[in-house]
Amino acid sequence: MLRTSWMSAGAMVLTFLATTRLPLQQAITLGAFLSLLPYCAQAALQAKLVALVRADDGHGRTAEPPAALPPGEATVLDYADRRSSPSCPASRPGFPAPTGPAARC
């Protein structure tokens, strides 16, 4: 465990120490919350915003997202995150700002 993830190892040690000092139900709850920290850190590192564009052969491919969304043009963005559940895309960091009259929405 120590060689794979220091955060997971730290959570394991803290959970063990908590079982020796706290009531069992509190130690289990603390261990569950501590186990979320490495998960969230890895999920944040693996998440990436990509644009989906049509290639010359008609198939789709991923590309870097544009810095700004041009008015009157459809841009398909995907928040490539294999671990977390879907949530509101507007709350995710890294999305380009819209330009033009619709930008006021």
C-alpha atoms as a PDB file:
ATOM      1  CA  MET A   1       0.000   0.000   0.000  1.00  0.00           C
ATOM      2  CA  LEU A   2       2.809   2.413   0.810  1.00  0.00           C
ATOM      3  CA  ARG A   3       4.372   1.956  -2.638  1.00  0.00           C
ATOM      4  CA  THR A   4       1.179   2.551  -4.603  1.00  0.00           C
ATOM      5  CA  SER A   5      -0.442   5.586  -2.976  1.00  0.00           C
ATOM      6  CA  TRP A   6       0.731   7.614  -0.012  1.00  0.00           C
ATOM      7  CA  MET A   7      -2.748   9.127   0.377  1.00  0.00           C
ATOM      8  CA  SER A   8      -4.377   5.695   0.616  1.00  0.00           C
ATOM      9  CA  ALA A   9      -1.685   4.545   3.028  1.00  0.00           C
ATOM     10  CA  GLY A  10      -2.256   7.633   5.177  1.00  0.00           C
ATOM     11  CA  ALA A  11      -6.007   6.996   5.207  1.00  0.00           C
ATOM     12  CA  MET A  12      -5.370   3.399   6.231  1.00  0.00           C
ATOM     13  CA  VAL A  13      -3.053   4.398   9.106  1.00  0.00           C
ATOM     14  CA  LEU A  14      -5.427   7.113  10.347  1.00  0.00           C
ATOM     15  CA  THR A  15      -8.354   4.695  10.210  1.00  0.00           C
ATOM     16  CA  PHE A  16      -6.376   2.120  12.193  1.00  0.00           C
ATOM     17  CA  LEU A  17      -5.413   4.706  14.809  1.00  0.00           C
ATOM     18  CA  ALA A  18      -9.018   5.866  14.998  1.00  0.00           C
ATOM     19  CA  THR A  19     -10.189   2.311  15.768  1.00  0.00           C
ATOM     20  CA  THR A  20      -7.894   2.252  18.792  1.00  0.00           C
ATOM     21  CA  ARG A  21      -9.036   5.619  20.176  1.00  0.00           C
ATOM     22  CA  LEU A  22     -12.638   6.211  19.015  1.00  0.00           C
ATOM     23  CA  PRO A  23     -15.857   4.216  19.217  1.00  0.00           C
ATOM     24  CA  LEU A  24     -16.042   1.756  16.332  1.00  0.00           C
ATOM     25  CA  GLN A  25     -18.917   3.456  14.459  1.00  0.00           C
ATOM     26  CA  GLN A  26     -17.051   6.789  14.502  1.00  0.00           C
ATOM     27  CA  ALA A  27     -13.812   5.135  13.334  1.00  0.00           C
ATOM     28  CA  ILE A  28     -15.652   3.430  10.455  1.00  0.00           C
ATOM     29  CA  THR A  29     -17.274   6.710   9.413  1.00  0.00           C
ATOM     30  CA  LEU A  30     -13.914   8.484   9.573  1.00  0.00           C
ATOM     31  CA  GLY A  31     -12.324   5.713   7.485  1.00  0.00           C
ATOM     32  CA  ALA A  32     -15.050   5.999   4.864  1.00  0.00           C
ATOM     33  CA  PHE A  33     -14.511   9.756   4.537  1.00  0.00           C
ATOM     34  CA  LEU A  34     -10.737   9.347   4.455  1.00  0.00           C
ATOM     35  CA  SER A  35     -11.027   6.781   1.659  1.00  0.00           C
ATOM     36  CA  LEU A  36     -12.836   9.376  -0.469  1.00  0.00           C
ATOM     37  CA  LEU A  37      -9.829  11.703  -0.472  1.00  0.00           C
ATOM     38  CA  PRO A  38      -7.569   9.575  -2.712  1.00  0.00           C
ATOM     39  CA  TYR A  39     -10.548   8.764  -4.948  1.00  0.00           C
ATOM     40  CA  CYS A  40     -11.415  12.443  -5.448  1.00  0.00           C
ATOM     41  CA  ALA A  41      -7.772  13.386  -6.029  1.00  0.00           C
ATOM     42  CA  GLN A  42      -7.368  10.734  -8.746  1.00  0.00           C
ATOM     43  CA  ALA A  43     -10.692  11.641 -10.361  1.00  0.00           C
ATOM     44  CA  ALA A  44      -9.680  15.306 -10.526  1.00  0.00           C
ATOM     45  CA  LEU A  45      -6.363  14.420 -12.163  1.00  0.00           C
ATOM     46  CA  GLN A  46      -7.967  12.179 -14.792  1.00  0.00           C
ATOM     47  CA  ALA A  47     -10.757  14.557 -15.809  1.00  0.00           C
ATOM     48  CA  LYS A  48     -10.274  16.562 -19.004  1.00  0.00           C
ATOM     49  CA  LEU A  49     -12.397  18.828 -21.171  1.00  0.00           C
ATOM     50  CA  VAL A  50     -12.308  17.902 -24.882  1.00  0.00           C
ATOM     51  CA  ALA A  51     -14.075  19.079 -28.026  1.00  0.00           C
ATOM     52  CA  LEU A  52     -15.699  16.568 -30.344  1.00  0.00           C
ATOM     53  CA  VAL A  53     -15.070  17.443 -33.990  1.00  0.00           C
ATOM     54  CA  ARG A  54     -15.836  15.760 -37.300  1.00  0.00           C
ATOM     55  CA  ALA A  55     -12.759  14.405 -39.066  1.00  0.00           C
ATOM     56  CA  ASP A  56     -12.271  14.505 -42.842  1.00  0.00           C
ATOM     57  CA  ASP A  57     -13.447  10.894 -43.153  1.00  0.00           C
ATOM     58  CA  GLY A  58     -16.767  11.753 -41.456  1.00  0.00           C
ATOM     59  CA  HIS A  59     -15.983  10.116 -38.147  1.00  0.00           C
ATOM     60  CA  GLY A  60     -15.717  11.999 -34.882  1.00  0.00           C
ATOM     61  CA  ARG A  61     -12.494  12.638 -32.999  1.00  0.00           C
ATOM     62  CA  THR A  62     -11.449  14.546 -29.919  1.00  0.00           C
ATOM     63  CA  ALA A  63      -9.483  17.794 -29.994  1.00  0.00           C
ATOM     64  CA  GLU A  64      -8.519  20.596 -27.670  1.00  0.00           C
ATOM     65  CA  PRO A  65     -11.524  22.794 -26.805  1.00  0.00           C
ATOM     66  CA  PRO A  66     -11.624  26.308 -28.259  1.00  0.00           C
ATOM     67  CA  ALA A  67     -10.734  29.248 -26.015  1.00  0.00           C
ATOM     68  CA  ALA A  68     -14.105  30.894 -26.779  1.00  0.00           C
ATOM     69  CA  LEU A  69     -17.325  29.607 -28.308  1.00  0.00           C
ATOM     70  CA  PRO A  70     -18.071  31.405 -31.592  1.00  0.00           C
ATOM     71  CA  PRO A  71     -21.636  32.701 -32.070  1.00  0.00           C
ATOM     72  CA  GLY A  72     -23.869  30.868 -34.520  1.00  0.00           C
ATOM     73  CA  GLU A  73     -21.733  27.748 -34.535  1.00  0.00           C
ATOM     74  CA  ALA A  74     -22.402  24.463 -32.745  1.00  0.00           C
ATOM     75  CA  THR A  75     -19.557  23.243 -30.563  1.00  0.00           C
ATOM     76  CA  VAL A  76     -19.748  19.849 -28.899  1.00  0.00           C
ATOM     77  CA  LEU A  77     -17.802  19.607 -25.643  1.00  0.00           C
ATOM     78  CA  ASP A  78     -17.294  16.545 -23.491  1.00  0.00           C
ATOM     79  CA  TYR A  79     -16.014  16.416 -19.952  1.00  0.00           C
ATOM     80  CA  ALA A  80     -14.021  13.193 -20.232  1.00  0.00           C
ATOM     81  CA  ASP A  81     -14.159  11.781 -16.719  1.00  0.00           C
ATOM     82  CA  ARG A  82     -14.350   8.039 -16.292  1.00  0.00           C
ATOM     83  CA  ARG A  83     -14.863   8.025 -12.538  1.00  0.00           C
ATOM     84  CA  SER A  84     -17.417  10.557 -11.398  1.00  0.00           C
ATOM     85  CA  SER A  85     -21.145  10.605 -11.936  1.00  0.00           C
ATOM     86  CA  PRO A  86     -22.715  13.125 -14.320  1.00  0.00           C
ATOM     87  CA  SER A  87     -23.438  16.575 -12.979  1.00  0.00           C
ATOM     88  CA  CYS A  88     -24.292  19.997 -14.291  1.00  0.00           C
ATOM     89  CA  PRO A  89     -21.747  20.874 -17.025  1.00  0.00           C
ATOM     90  CA  ALA A  90     -21.935  24.588 -16.209  1.00  0.00           C
ATOM     91  CA  SER A  91     -20.435  23.919 -12.794  1.00  0.00           C
ATOM     92  CA  ARG A  92     -17.332  22.275 -14.225  1.00  0.00           C
ATOM     93  CA  PRO A  93     -14.134  24.276 -14.599  1.00  0.00           C
ATOM     94  CA  GLY A  94     -12.418  24.717 -17.949  1.00  0.00           C
ATOM     95  CA  PHE A  95     -15.434  25.342 -20.167  1.00  0.00           C
ATOM     96  CA  PRO A  96     -14.813  28.166 -22.653  1.00  0.00           C
ATOM     97  CA  ALA A  97     -16.792  31.356 -22.362  1.00  0.00           C
ATOM     98  CA  PRO A  98     -19.511  31.928 -24.975  1.00  0.00           C
ATOM     99  CA  THR A  99     -19.242  34.971 -27.204  1.00  0.00           C
ATOM    100  CA  GLY A 100     -21.858  37.025 -29.048  1.00  0.00           C
ATOM    101  CA  PRO A 101     -25.418  38.028 -28.040  1.00  0.00           C
ATOM    102  CA  ALA A 102     -26.175  34.703 -26.308  1.00  0.00           C
ATOM    103  CA  ALA A 103     -23.251  35.235 -23.932  1.00  0.00           C
ATOM    104  CA  ARG A 104     -25.476  37.241 -21.584  1.00  0.00           C
ATOM    105  CA  CYS A 105     -27.559  34.208 -20.592  1.00  0.00           C
END
